[in-house]
Amino acid sequence: MTDELVSIVVAVYNNREDLDRCIQSILKQTYSNLEVILVSDHPTDGSEEICKQYAALDSRVQLIIHEQNQGVKRGWQDGVQAANGKYVGFVDADDYIDPDLYEKLMSCKEDFDLITTRWWREEKGKTRKGYDILALGAYTTQEDMDFLLEHMMGVAAPDGSGEHIHPGFFGHPGIKLYKTEMLCDILENIQGSITSSIDVAMTSLYLLRCKSVLITDICGYHYQIHGNSNTHASTIDKITLNVREFYHALAPHFMAHPRHDILMLQLQQKVANLLNRGPIRMKYPPELQNKTLVFPLINRLDNKRIALCGAGRVGQNYWLQIQKFHMCQVGVWVDRKWEYYRREGRDVSAMEQLLHTEYDYVVIAVFHEELADEIRKDLLTMGIEAGKILWKAPLVF
């Protein structure tokens, strides 16, 4: 891949304040065989003049001008259609990238249909690393691709924190390197008007055609969260319209796929998640916003060492809370389906690991008492002391 031309698309609309930083971060890449395609979507703040200046100064910059505002989908589509590179990447006009990002991406010796990276999430002066909650490495077999189809759409926590409650891909195209020819066809086949979550729709349809994917720990994309961004604040009418457009853009493709059952389930989960996040986006009072499953024993176990038993939604919520508040220490995290959760990138072990780990208590992390009783019986059969086994229904907030 080392010598191939890379095209980088930047859709521009009223980004004057951040646009210079964005474009310069691309032009200063240590990987030199690239072109920049700026798509000016009829901005009103002078952004287009900045685009013209760069196009005049650097032969690697190509400028596409829209005579009227046509939205991100059309901007990306026109940019990809104009791309000359075998591979295409994206940078949002208010984001920026590290100088060596594309050198690292293009250093891969094998040819993959999709390469993904981690990213820096920057909000209100704070920076933290974001990543797809999937195991690093190459996915090349049919079994691998079936697994990725089951994890196409990462579902974020409804509180807007960026945490995932269902493992999968973060839709943002800036942290991915696509094959231009494949992506061009995908964008042409996204039907209807879709104004929100176009990144998730595009990446999901692209994954349906992938035969190889590389998930890396490269981290060089700086994703900006703006408090006044229209992406992060909305109205009920806009939310319902966006969700409807998103659903109808994907449903026909998913229904026509041999794995339509698992694909439609994910689409339904994503739609539910988008609707659940509505109170956050509409700036509702905290008491009306969707919350999470809270670990009810966290204060009781202060300074204790526990074994966390259960890696489903409840266990994942408990794990995040324990890591955040440091009230107790997790010596081992186990589940009967440990291999499945390990593939999701979680540090989960087999139940038998309880026999080789020191702990004060085993905390059963499930919602329903019937399932907790079933797990308790299994633990007793393994020889775990009854007095060390704890369960209490999670608090829903």
mmCIF file of C-alpha atoms in Angstrom:
data_model
loop_
_atom_site.group_PDB
_atom_site.id
_atom_site.type_symbol
_atom_site.label_atom_id
_atom_site.label_comp_id
_atom_site.label_asym_id
_atom_site.label_seq_id
_atom_site.Cartn_x
_atom_site.Cartn_y
_atom_site.Cartn_z
ATOM 1 C CA MET A 1 0.000 0.000 0.000
ATOM 2 C CA THR A 2 2.985 2.275 0.583
ATOM 3 C CA ASP A 3 3.117 4.115 -2.759
ATOM 4 C CA GLU A 4 -0.587 4.441 -3.560
ATOM 5 C CA LEU A 5 -2.251 7.832 -3.987
ATOM 6 C CA VAL A 6 -4.604 8.738 -1.137
ATOM 7 C CA SER A 7 -7.482 11.190 -1.598
ATOM 8 C CA ILE A 8 -8.692 13.105 1.459
ATOM 9 C CA VAL A 9 -12.141 14.688 1.264
ATOM 10 C CA VAL A 10 -13.128 17.732 3.329
ATOM 11 C CA ALA A 11 -16.742 18.907 3.183
ATOM 12 C CA VAL A 12 -16.819 22.625 4.040
ATOM 13 C CA TYR A 13 -19.760 24.637 5.355
ATOM 14 C CA ASN A 14 -19.295 27.662 7.636
ATOM 15 C CA ASN A 15 -16.066 26.379 9.175
ATOM 16 C CA ARG A 16 -13.959 29.518 8.783
ATOM 17 C CA GLU A 17 -12.663 29.473 12.366
ATOM 18 C CA ASP A 18 -11.128 25.986 12.156
ATOM 19 C CA LEU A 19 -10.593 25.500 8.426
ATOM 20 C CA ASP A 20 -6.963 26.666 8.216
ATOM 21 C CA ARG A 21 -5.917 24.250 10.962
ATOM 22 C CA CYS A 22 -7.762 21.414 9.250
ATOM 23 C CA ILE A 23 -6.290 21.927 5.766
ATOM 24 C CA GLN A 24 -2.772 22.573 7.018
ATOM 25 C CA SER A 25 -2.824 19.400 9.091
ATOM 26 C CA ILE A 26 -3.542 17.457 5.885
ATOM 27 C CA LEU A 27 -0.995 19.238 3.696
ATOM 28 C CA LYS A 28 1.716 18.698 6.337
ATOM 29 C CA GLN A 29 1.314 14.911 6.286
ATOM 30 C CA THR A 30 4.603 13.013 6.184
ATOM 31 C CA TYR A 31 2.972 10.744 3.601
ATOM 32 C CA SER A 32 3.370 12.887 0.502
ATOM 33 C CA ASN A 33 1.431 11.002 -2.180
ATOM 34 C CA LEU A 34 -1.952 12.485 -1.424
ATOM 35 C CA GLU A 35 -4.509 14.908 -2.790
ATOM 36 C CA VAL A 36 -6.984 17.065 -0.910
ATOM 37 C CA ILE A 37 -10.511 17.523 -2.243
ATOM 38 C CA LEU A 38 -12.312 20.487 -0.703
ATOM 39 C CA VAL A 39 -16.062 20.534 -1.289
ATOM 40 C CA SER A 40 -17.426 24.012 -0.595
ATOM 41 C CA ASP A 41 -21.119 23.547 0.183
ATOM 42 C CA HIS A 42 -22.203 27.165 -0.339
ATOM 43 C CA PRO A 43 -20.946 28.561 2.996
ATOM 44 C CA THR A 44 -21.885 32.066 4.115
ATOM 45 C CA ASP A 45 -18.949 32.889 6.412
ATOM 46 C CA GLY A 46 -16.073 33.250 3.940
ATOM 47 C CA SER A 47 -14.932 29.637 4.171
ATOM 48 C CA GLU A 48 -15.014 29.309 0.392
ATOM 49 C CA GLU A 49 -12.416 32.083 0.009
ATOM 50 C CA ILE A 50 -10.038 30.106 2.211
ATOM 51 C CA CYS A 51 -10.615 27.048 0.018
ATOM 52 C CA LYS A 52 -9.830 29.059 -3.112
ATOM 53 C CA GLN A 53 -6.588 30.327 -1.598
ATOM 54 C CA TYR A 54 -5.353 26.815 -0.849
ATOM 55 C CA ALA A 55 -6.393 25.530 -4.284
ATOM 56 C CA ALA A 56 -4.372 28.343 -5.890
ATOM 57 C CA LEU A 57 -1.289 27.777 -3.726
ATOM 58 C CA ASP A 58 -0.981 23.975 -3.722
ATOM 59 C CA SER A 59 -1.431 21.725 -6.768
ATOM 60 C CA ARG A 60 -2.508 18.848 -4.512
ATOM 61 C CA VAL A 61 -5.693 20.732 -3.585
ATOM 62 C CA GLN A 62 -8.791 20.296 -5.741
ATOM 63 C CA LEU A 63 -11.826 22.515 -5.122
ATOM 64 C CA ILE A 64 -15.449 21.618 -5.842
ATOM 65 C CA ILE A 65 -17.966 24.446 -5.441
ATOM 66 C CA HIS A 66 -21.693 23.938 -4.842
ATOM 67 C CA GLU A 67 -23.876 26.807 -6.038
ATOM 68 C CA GLN A 68 -26.354 25.995 -3.271
ATOM 69 C CA ASN A 69 -26.158 24.117 0.018
ATOM 70 C CA GLN A 70 -26.674 20.387 -0.598
ATOM 71 C CA GLY A 71 -25.616 18.766 2.683
ATOM 72 C CA VAL A 72 -22.879 16.422 3.837
ATOM 73 C CA LYS A 73 -24.054 13.387 1.868
ATOM 74 C CA ARG A 74 -23.753 15.201 -1.460
ATOM 75 C CA GLY A 75 -20.468 16.772 -0.383
ATOM 76 C CA TRP A 76 -18.932 13.396 0.387
ATOM 77 C CA GLN A 77 -20.396 11.875 -2.766
ATOM 78 C CA ASP A 78 -18.970 14.589 -5.032
ATOM 79 C CA GLY A 79 -15.631 14.422 -3.244
ATOM 80 C CA VAL A 80 -15.312 10.662 -3.608
ATOM 81 C CA GLN A 81 -16.398 10.780 -7.250
ATOM 82 C CA ALA A 82 -13.636 13.302 -7.951
ATOM 83 C CA ALA A 83 -10.994 11.291 -6.084
ATOM 84 C CA ASN A 84 -8.067 9.942 -8.088
ATOM 85 C CA GLY A 85 -6.568 7.849 -5.313
ATOM 86 C CA LYS A 86 -7.057 4.131 -4.782
ATOM 87 C CA TYR A 87 -7.861 4.938 -1.155
ATOM 88 C CA VAL A 88 -9.962 7.722 0.303
ATOM 89 C CA GLY A 89 -10.161 9.248 3.752
ATOM 90 C CA PHE A 90 -12.100 12.111 5.322
ATOM 91 C CA VAL A 91 -11.441 14.973 7.706
ATOM 92 C CA ASP A 92 -14.243 17.155 9.041
ATOM 93 C CA ALA A 93 -13.540 20.834 8.439
ATOM 94 C CA ASP A 94 -13.454 21.591 12.175
ATOM 95 C CA ASP A 95 -11.208 18.615 13.027
ATOM 96 C CA TYR A 96 -7.510 18.025 12.376
ATOM 97 C CA ILE A 97 -5.029 15.150 12.140
ATOM 98 C CA ASP A 98 -1.512 14.369 13.359
ATOM 99 C CA PRO A 99 1.290 14.753 10.759
ATOM 100 C CA ASP A 100 2.099 11.038 10.577
ATOM 101 C CA LEU A 101 -1.454 9.633 10.532
ATOM 102 C CA TYR A 102 -1.521 8.642 6.869
ATOM 103 C CA GLU A 103 2.085 7.455 6.874
ATOM 104 C CA LYS A 104 1.088 4.975 9.584
ATOM 105 C CA LEU A 105 -2.076 3.962 7.743
ATOM 106 C CA MET A 106 -0.254 3.401 4.459
ATOM 107 C CA SER A 107 2.552 1.404 6.081
ATOM 108 C CA CYS A 108 0.362 -1.710 6.144
ATOM 109 C CA LYS A 109 1.955 -4.386 3.996
ATOM 110 C CA GLU A 110 -1.348 -6.100 3.160
ATOM 111 C CA ASP A 111 -4.270 -4.699 1.197
ATOM 112 C CA PHE A 112 -7.463 -4.339 3.262
ATOM 113 C CA ASP A 113 -10.894 -3.149 2.167
ATOM 114 C CA LEU A 114 -11.151 -1.065 5.344
ATOM 115 C CA ILE A 115 -8.664 0.138 7.961
ATOM 116 C CA THR A 116 -9.871 1.739 11.185
ATOM 117 C CA THR A 117 -8.032 3.776 13.805
ATOM 118 C CA ARG A 118 -8.614 5.226 17.246
ATOM 119 C CA TRP A 119 -9.165 8.923 17.795
ATOM 120 C CA TRP A 120 -8.877 11.804 20.230
ATOM 121 C CA ARG A 121 -12.199 13.201 21.460
ATOM 122 C CA GLU A 122 -11.749 16.866 22.410
ATOM 123 C CA GLU A 123 -14.452 18.762 24.286
ATOM 124 C CA LYS A 124 -14.313 21.854 26.503
ATOM 125 C CA GLY A 125 -10.538 21.679 26.856
ATOM 126 C CA LYS A 126 -10.538 17.995 27.802
ATOM 127 C CA THR A 127 -9.087 15.222 25.645
ATOM 128 C CA ARG A 128 -9.603 11.475 25.889
ATOM 129 C CA LYS A 129 -8.991 8.563 23.565
ATOM 130 C CA GLY A 130 -11.888 6.968 21.732
ATOM 131 C CA TYR A 131 -11.921 3.567 20.062
ATOM 132 C CA ASP A 132 -14.126 0.864 18.626
ATOM 133 C CA ILE A 133 -14.747 -1.738 21.338
ATOM 134 C CA LEU A 134 -13.545 -4.575 19.129
ATOM 135 C CA ALA A 135 -10.360 -6.614 19.314
ATOM 136 C CA LEU A 136 -7.397 -5.241 17.363
ATOM 137 C CA GLY A 137 -6.098 -7.150 14.364
ATOM 138 C CA ALA A 138 -6.899 -8.385 10.876
ATOM 139 C CA TYR A 139 -10.341 -9.780 10.057
ATOM 140 C CA THR A 140 -10.043 -11.799 6.857
ATOM 141 C CA THR A 141 -11.986 -15.068 7.142
ATOM 142 C CA GLN A 142 -15.699 -15.618 6.598
ATOM 143 C CA GLU A 143 -16.071 -16.240 10.330
ATOM 144 C CA ASP A 144 -14.343 -12.922 10.995
ATOM 145 C CA MET A 145 -16.624 -11.044 8.634
ATOM 146 C CA ASP A 146 -19.718 -12.693 10.122
ATOM 147 C CA PHE A 147 -18.578 -11.450 13.535
ATOM 148 C CA LEU A 148 -18.139 -7.903 12.202
ATOM 149 C CA LEU A 149 -21.600 -8.010 10.637
ATOM 150 C CA GLU A 150 -22.946 -8.707 14.122
ATOM 151 C CA HIS A 151 -21.065 -5.646 15.402
ATOM 152 C CA MET A 152 -21.505 -3.141 12.590
ATOM 153 C CA MET A 153 -23.140 -0.430 14.669
ATOM 154 C CA GLY A 154 -21.668 0.621 17.960
ATOM 155 C CA VAL A 155 -24.437 1.881 20.239
ATOM 156 C CA ALA A 156 -23.396 4.799 22.428
ATOM 157 C CA ALA A 157 -24.613 5.435 25.951
ATOM 158 C CA PRO A 158 -27.606 7.809 25.860
ATOM 159 C CA ASP A 159 -25.899 10.294 28.194
ATOM 160 C CA GLY A 160 -23.716 11.638 25.367
ATOM 161 C CA SER A 161 -20.499 10.571 27.107
ATOM 162 C CA GLY A 162 -19.221 8.681 24.067
ATOM 163 C CA GLU A 163 -19.133 5.373 25.961
ATOM 164 C CA HIS A 164 -20.463 2.326 24.114
ATOM 165 C CA ILE A 165 -23.184 0.060 25.496
ATOM 166 C CA HIS A 166 -23.027 -2.247 22.467
ATOM 167 C CA PRO A 167 -19.648 -2.977 20.836
ATOM 168 C CA GLY A 168 -19.233 -2.017 17.224
ATOM 169 C CA PHE A 169 -17.865 0.541 14.821
ATOM 170 C CA PHE A 170 -17.923 4.266 15.497
ATOM 171 C CA GLY A 171 -19.420 5.687 12.310
ATOM 172 C CA HIS A 172 -17.157 8.712 11.833
ATOM 173 C CA PRO A 173 -15.347 8.357 8.467
ATOM 174 C CA GLY A 174 -12.328 10.386 9.619
ATOM 175 C CA ILE A 175 -10.961 7.378 11.506
ATOM 176 C CA LYS A 176 -11.202 5.048 8.517
ATOM 177 C CA LEU A 177 -9.434 4.453 5.237
ATOM 178 C CA TYR A 178 -11.716 3.195 2.464
ATOM 179 C CA LYS A 179 -11.210 1.923 -1.064
ATOM 180 C CA THR A 180 -12.410 4.687 -3.354
ATOM 181 C CA GLU A 181 -14.143 2.535 -5.964
ATOM 182 C CA MET A 182 -16.126 0.580 -3.374
ATOM 183 C CA LEU A 183 -17.168 3.682 -1.444
ATOM 184 C CA CYS A 184 -18.212 5.607 -4.546
ATOM 185 C CA ASP A 185 -20.706 2.886 -5.391
ATOM 186 C CA ILE A 186 -22.000 2.831 -1.795
ATOM 187 C CA LEU A 187 -22.685 6.575 -1.723
ATOM 188 C CA GLU A 188 -24.539 6.405 -5.020
ATOM 189 C CA ASN A 189 -26.806 3.691 -3.612
ATOM 190 C CA ILE A 190 -27.865 5.445 -0.415
ATOM 191 C CA GLN A 191 -31.410 6.326 -1.355
ATOM 192 C CA GLY A 192 -33.480 9.279 -0.230
ATOM 193 C CA SER A 193 -32.533 12.348 1.739
ATOM 194 C CA ILE A 194 -30.559 11.548 4.877
ATOM 195 C CA THR A 195 -29.272 14.456 6.947
ATOM 196 C CA SER A 196 -28.135 12.740 10.147
ATOM 197 C CA SER A 197 -26.039 9.649 10.927
ATOM 198 C CA ILE A 198 -24.967 9.556 7.279
ATOM 199 C CA ASP A 199 -21.558 8.378 8.524
ATOM 200 C CA VAL A 200 -23.113 5.333 10.219
ATOM 201 C CA ALA A 201 -25.223 4.536 7.149
ATOM 202 C CA MET A 202 -22.260 4.859 4.796
ATOM 203 C CA THR A 203 -19.912 2.723 6.898
ATOM 204 C CA SER A 204 -22.574 0.062 7.560
ATOM 205 C CA LEU A 205 -23.339 -0.400 3.858
ATOM 206 C CA TYR A 206 -19.625 -0.405 3.092
ATOM 207 C CA LEU A 207 -19.012 -3.177 5.644
ATOM 208 C CA LEU A 208 -21.594 -5.356 3.891
ATOM 209 C CA ARG A 209 -19.202 -5.539 0.930
ATOM 210 C CA CYS A 210 -15.931 -5.849 2.814
ATOM 211 C CA LYS A 211 -13.915 -9.037 2.660
ATOM 212 C CA SER A 212 -11.077 -7.814 4.864
ATOM 213 C CA VAL A 213 -10.836 -5.287 7.699
ATOM 214 C CA LEU A 214 -7.885 -4.171 9.814
ATOM 215 C CA ILE A 215 -8.595 -2.658 13.257
ATOM 216 C CA THR A 216 -5.523 -0.767 14.480
ATOM 217 C CA ASP A 217 -4.414 1.121 17.575
ATOM 218 C CA ILE A 218 -3.190 4.045 15.453
ATOM 219 C CA CYS A 219 -4.468 7.264 17.015
ATOM 220 C CA GLY A 220 -4.065 10.534 15.119
ATOM 221 C CA TYR A 221 -7.495 12.022 14.408
ATOM 222 C CA HIS A 222 -8.700 14.897 16.621
ATOM 223 C CA TYR A 223 -12.502 14.907 16.806
ATOM 224 C CA GLN A 224 -13.940 18.184 18.072
ATOM 225 C CA ILE A 225 -17.147 18.344 20.128
ATOM 226 C CA HIS A 226 -18.691 21.811 20.112
ATOM 227 C CA GLY A 227 -21.320 22.688 22.685
ATOM 228 C CA ASN A 228 -23.216 24.847 20.198
ATOM 229 C CA SER A 229 -23.008 22.385 17.316
ATOM 230 C CA ASN A 230 -26.222 21.499 15.512
ATOM 231 C CA THR A 231 -25.002 17.929 15.548
ATOM 232 C CA HIS A 232 -25.291 17.836 19.310
ATOM 233 C CA ALA A 233 -28.455 19.879 19.886
ATOM 234 C CA SER A 234 -31.819 19.415 18.201
ATOM 235 C CA THR A 235 -35.617 19.554 18.327
ATOM 236 C CA ILE A 236 -38.138 16.745 18.514
ATOM 237 C CA ASP A 237 -39.227 17.322 14.900
ATOM 238 C CA LYS A 238 -35.657 17.200 13.648
ATOM 239 C CA ILE A 239 -34.849 14.082 15.667
ATOM 240 C CA THR A 240 -37.853 12.095 14.418
ATOM 241 C CA LEU A 241 -37.212 13.185 10.819
ATOM 242 C CA ASN A 242 -33.532 12.243 11.027
ATOM 243 C CA VAL A 243 -34.286 8.837 12.536
ATOM 244 C CA ARG A 244 -36.912 8.087 9.892
ATOM 245 C CA GLU A 245 -34.526 9.040 7.075
ATOM 246 C CA PHE A 246 -31.755 6.953 8.614
ATOM 247 C CA TYR A 247 -33.965 3.883 8.980
ATOM 248 C CA HIS A 248 -35.314 3.994 5.417
ATOM 249 C CA ALA A 249 -31.827 4.541 3.975
ATOM 250 C CA LEU A 250 -30.618 1.238 5.456
ATOM 251 C CA ALA A 251 -33.647 -1.042 5.841
ATOM 252 C CA PRO A 252 -34.009 -2.049 2.138
ATOM 253 C CA HIS A 253 -30.325 -3.045 1.935
ATOM 254 C CA PHE A 254 -30.428 -4.949 5.211
ATOM 255 C CA MET A 255 -33.637 -6.796 4.314
ATOM 256 C CA ALA A 256 -32.089 -7.952 1.025
ATOM 257 C CA HIS A 257 -29.004 -9.370 2.765
ATOM 258 C CA PRO A 258 -28.731 -13.097 3.738
ATOM 259 C CA ARG A 259 -28.038 -12.023 7.345
ATOM 260 C CA HIS A 260 -31.053 -9.698 7.407
ATOM 261 C CA ASP A 261 -32.121 -10.949 10.831
ATOM 262 C CA ILE A 262 -29.008 -9.784 12.669
ATOM 263 C CA LEU A 263 -28.712 -6.642 10.540
ATOM 264 C CA MET A 264 -32.280 -5.527 11.169
ATOM 265 C CA LEU A 265 -31.880 -6.200 14.893
ATOM 266 C CA GLN A 266 -28.900 -3.858 14.959
ATOM 267 C CA LEU A 267 -30.786 -1.250 12.973
ATOM 268 C CA GLN A 268 -33.653 -1.421 15.452
ATOM 269 C CA GLN A 269 -31.205 -1.108 18.358
ATOM 270 C CA LYS A 270 -29.582 1.905 16.708
ATOM 271 C CA VAL A 271 -32.919 3.587 16.031
ATOM 272 C CA ALA A 272 -33.972 3.003 19.641
ATOM 273 C CA ASN A 273 -30.654 4.445 20.799
ATOM 274 C CA LEU A 274 -31.046 7.551 18.608
ATOM 275 C CA LEU A 275 -34.524 8.122 20.015
ATOM 276 C CA ASN A 276 -33.342 7.482 23.581
ATOM 277 C CA ARG A 277 -30.724 10.175 23.167
ATOM 278 C CA GLY A 278 -33.419 12.672 22.239
ATOM 279 C CA PRO A 279 -33.794 14.152 25.744
ATOM 280 C CA ILE A 280 -30.051 14.827 25.842
ATOM 281 C CA ARG A 281 -29.993 16.476 22.425
ATOM 282 C CA MET A 282 -33.037 18.582 23.233
ATOM 283 C CA LYS A 283 -31.415 19.769 26.469
ATOM 284 C CA TYR A 284 -34.155 18.323 28.666
ATOM 285 C CA PRO A 285 -33.719 18.564 32.462
ATOM 286 C CA PRO A 286 -31.509 15.778 33.925
ATOM 287 C CA GLU A 287 -34.458 14.004 35.541
ATOM 288 C CA LEU A 288 -35.986 13.451 32.079
ATOM 289 C CA GLN A 289 -32.818 12.162 30.469
ATOM 290 C CA ASN A 290 -32.101 8.466 29.941
ATOM 291 C CA LYS A 291 -29.771 6.982 32.510
ATOM 292 C CA THR A 292 -27.865 3.772 33.017
ATOM 293 C CA LEU A 293 -27.853 0.643 35.220
ATOM 294 C CA VAL A 294 -26.138 1.514 38.482
ATOM 295 C CA PHE A 295 -24.101 -0.921 40.581
ATOM 296 C CA PRO A 296 -26.090 -1.102 43.874
ATOM 297 C CA LEU A 297 -23.290 -2.673 45.944
ATOM 298 C CA ILE A 298 -20.501 -0.269 45.084
ATOM 299 C CA ASN A 299 -20.409 1.444 48.490
ATOM 300 C CA ARG A 300 -20.674 -1.823 50.413
ATOM 301 C CA LEU A 301 -17.624 -3.183 48.648
ATOM 302 C CA ASP A 302 -15.344 -0.231 49.302
ATOM 303 C CA ASN A 303 -11.688 -1.359 49.141
ATOM 304 C CA LYS A 304 -12.729 -4.969 48.496
ATOM 305 C CA ARG A 305 -11.420 -7.211 45.730
ATOM 306 C CA ILE A 306 -14.226 -8.768 43.710
ATOM 307 C CA ALA A 307 -14.801 -11.182 40.861
ATOM 308 C CA LEU A 308 -17.364 -9.778 38.438
ATOM 309 C CA CYS A 309 -19.570 -12.546 37.030
ATOM 310 C CA GLY A 310 -21.501 -11.513 33.923
ATOM 311 C CA ALA A 311 -20.340 -9.502 30.897
ATOM 312 C CA GLY A 312 -23.678 -8.511 29.375
ATOM 313 C CA ARG A 313 -25.239 -5.074 29.605
ATOM 314 C CA VAL A 314 -25.381 -5.109 33.420
ATOM 315 C CA GLY A 315 -21.809 -6.327 33.783
ATOM 316 C CA GLN A 316 -20.553 -3.755 31.294
ATOM 317 C CA ASN A 317 -22.292 -0.958 33.214
ATOM 318 C CA TYR A 318 -20.839 -2.192 36.506
ATOM 319 C CA TRP A 319 -17.362 -2.462 34.987
ATOM 320 C CA LEU A 320 -17.426 1.139 33.741
ATOM 321 C CA GLN A 321 -18.661 2.445 37.098
ATOM 322 C CA ILE A 322 -16.033 0.516 39.075
ATOM 323 C CA GLN A 323 -13.264 1.809 36.810
ATOM 324 C CA LYS A 324 -14.578 5.362 37.137
ATOM 325 C CA PHE A 325 -15.104 5.536 40.902
ATOM 326 C CA HIS A 326 -12.394 3.092 42.117
ATOM 327 C CA MET A 327 -14.560 1.977 45.049
ATOM 328 C CA CYS A 328 -13.441 -1.626 44.732
ATOM 329 C CA GLN A 329 -11.030 -3.675 42.648
ATOM 330 C CA VAL A 330 -11.969 -6.253 40.012
ATOM 331 C CA GLY A 331 -9.631 -9.216 40.275
ATOM 332 C CA VAL A 332 -11.240 -11.094 37.403
ATOM 333 C CA TRP A 333 -14.225 -10.658 35.074
ATOM 334 C CA VAL A 334 -15.884 -13.921 33.974
ATOM 335 C CA ASP A 335 -18.797 -15.102 31.873
ATOM 336 C CA ARG A 336 -20.032 -18.377 30.424
ATOM 337 C CA LYS A 337 -19.763 -16.745 26.982
ATOM 338 C CA TRP A 338 -16.296 -15.386 27.686
ATOM 339 C CA GLU A 339 -14.936 -16.139 24.216
ATOM 340 C CA TYR A 340 -17.678 -14.028 22.611
ATOM 341 C CA TYR A 341 -17.000 -11.049 24.885
ATOM 342 C CA ARG A 342 -13.242 -11.427 24.462
ATOM 343 C CA ARG A 343 -13.750 -10.940 20.725
ATOM 344 C CA GLU A 344 -15.572 -7.724 21.531
ATOM 345 C CA GLY A 345 -12.338 -6.494 23.052
ATOM 346 C CA ARG A 346 -13.344 -7.028 26.699
ATOM 347 C CA ASP A 347 -10.982 -8.570 29.235
ATOM 348 C CA VAL A 348 -13.338 -11.436 30.146
ATOM 349 C CA SER A 349 -12.208 -14.917 31.230
ATOM 350 C CA ALA A 350 -13.785 -18.351 31.545
ATOM 351 C CA MET A 351 -15.777 -19.173 34.696
ATOM 352 C CA GLU A 352 -13.047 -21.616 35.757
ATOM 353 C CA GLN A 353 -10.692 -18.688 36.288
ATOM 354 C CA LEU A 354 -12.566 -18.070 39.564
ATOM 355 C CA LEU A 355 -10.776 -21.103 40.962
ATOM 356 C CA HIS A 356 -7.388 -19.508 40.346
ATOM 357 C CA THR A 357 -8.078 -15.931 41.505
ATOM 358 C CA GLU A 358 -8.118 -14.337 44.943
ATOM 359 C CA TYR A 359 -11.170 -12.223 45.811
ATOM 360 C CA ASP A 360 -13.416 -11.253 48.690
ATOM 361 C CA TYR A 361 -16.730 -11.649 46.829
ATOM 362 C CA VAL A 362 -18.198 -12.826 43.555
ATOM 363 C CA VAL A 363 -20.692 -10.243 42.284
ATOM 364 C CA ILE A 364 -23.312 -11.629 39.903
ATOM 365 C CA ALA A 365 -23.970 -8.941 37.298
ATOM 366 C CA VAL A 366 -27.372 -9.712 35.774
ATOM 367 C CA PHE A 367 -30.752 -7.992 35.892
ATOM 368 C CA HIS A 368 -33.240 -10.790 36.646
ATOM 369 C CA GLU A 369 -33.297 -12.759 39.889
ATOM 370 C CA GLU A 370 -34.133 -16.032 38.111
ATOM 371 C CA LEU A 371 -30.934 -15.838 36.066
ATOM 372 C CA ALA A 372 -28.961 -14.804 39.142
ATOM 373 C CA ASP A 373 -30.221 -17.911 40.979
ATOM 374 C CA GLU A 374 -29.171 -20.097 38.062
ATOM 375 C CA ILE A 375 -25.671 -18.600 38.071
ATOM 376 C CA ARG A 376 -25.497 -18.928 41.867
ATOM 377 C CA LYS A 377 -26.158 -22.679 41.558
ATOM 378 C CA ASP A 378 -23.374 -23.007 39.000
ATOM 379 C CA LEU A 379 -20.976 -21.158 41.301
ATOM 380 C CA LEU A 380 -21.879 -23.381 44.262
ATOM 381 C CA THR A 381 -21.310 -26.461 42.096
ATOM 382 C CA MET A 382 -17.850 -25.111 41.281
ATOM 383 C CA GLY A 383 -17.103 -24.923 44.999
ATOM 384 C CA ILE A 384 -17.509 -21.185 45.540
ATOM 385 C CA GLU A 385 -18.536 -20.400 49.125
ATOM 386 C CA ALA A 386 -22.168 -19.303 49.430
ATOM 387 C CA GLY A 387 -21.230 -16.399 51.706
ATOM 388 C CA LYS A 388 -19.003 -14.930 49.005
ATOM 389 C CA ILE A 389 -21.699 -14.818 46.327
ATOM 390 C CA LEU A 390 -23.561 -11.492 46.036
ATOM 391 C CA TRP A 391 -26.430 -10.340 43.845
ATOM 392 C CA LYS A 392 -28.765 -7.393 43.926
ATOM 393 C CA ALA A 393 -30.851 -6.001 41.083
ATOM 394 C CA PRO A 394 -29.195 -2.967 39.447
ATOM 395 C CA LEU A 395 -30.642 0.456 40.128
ATOM 396 C CA VAL A 396 -32.148 2.039 37.026
ATOM 397 C CA PHE A 397 -31.481 5.747 36.678
#
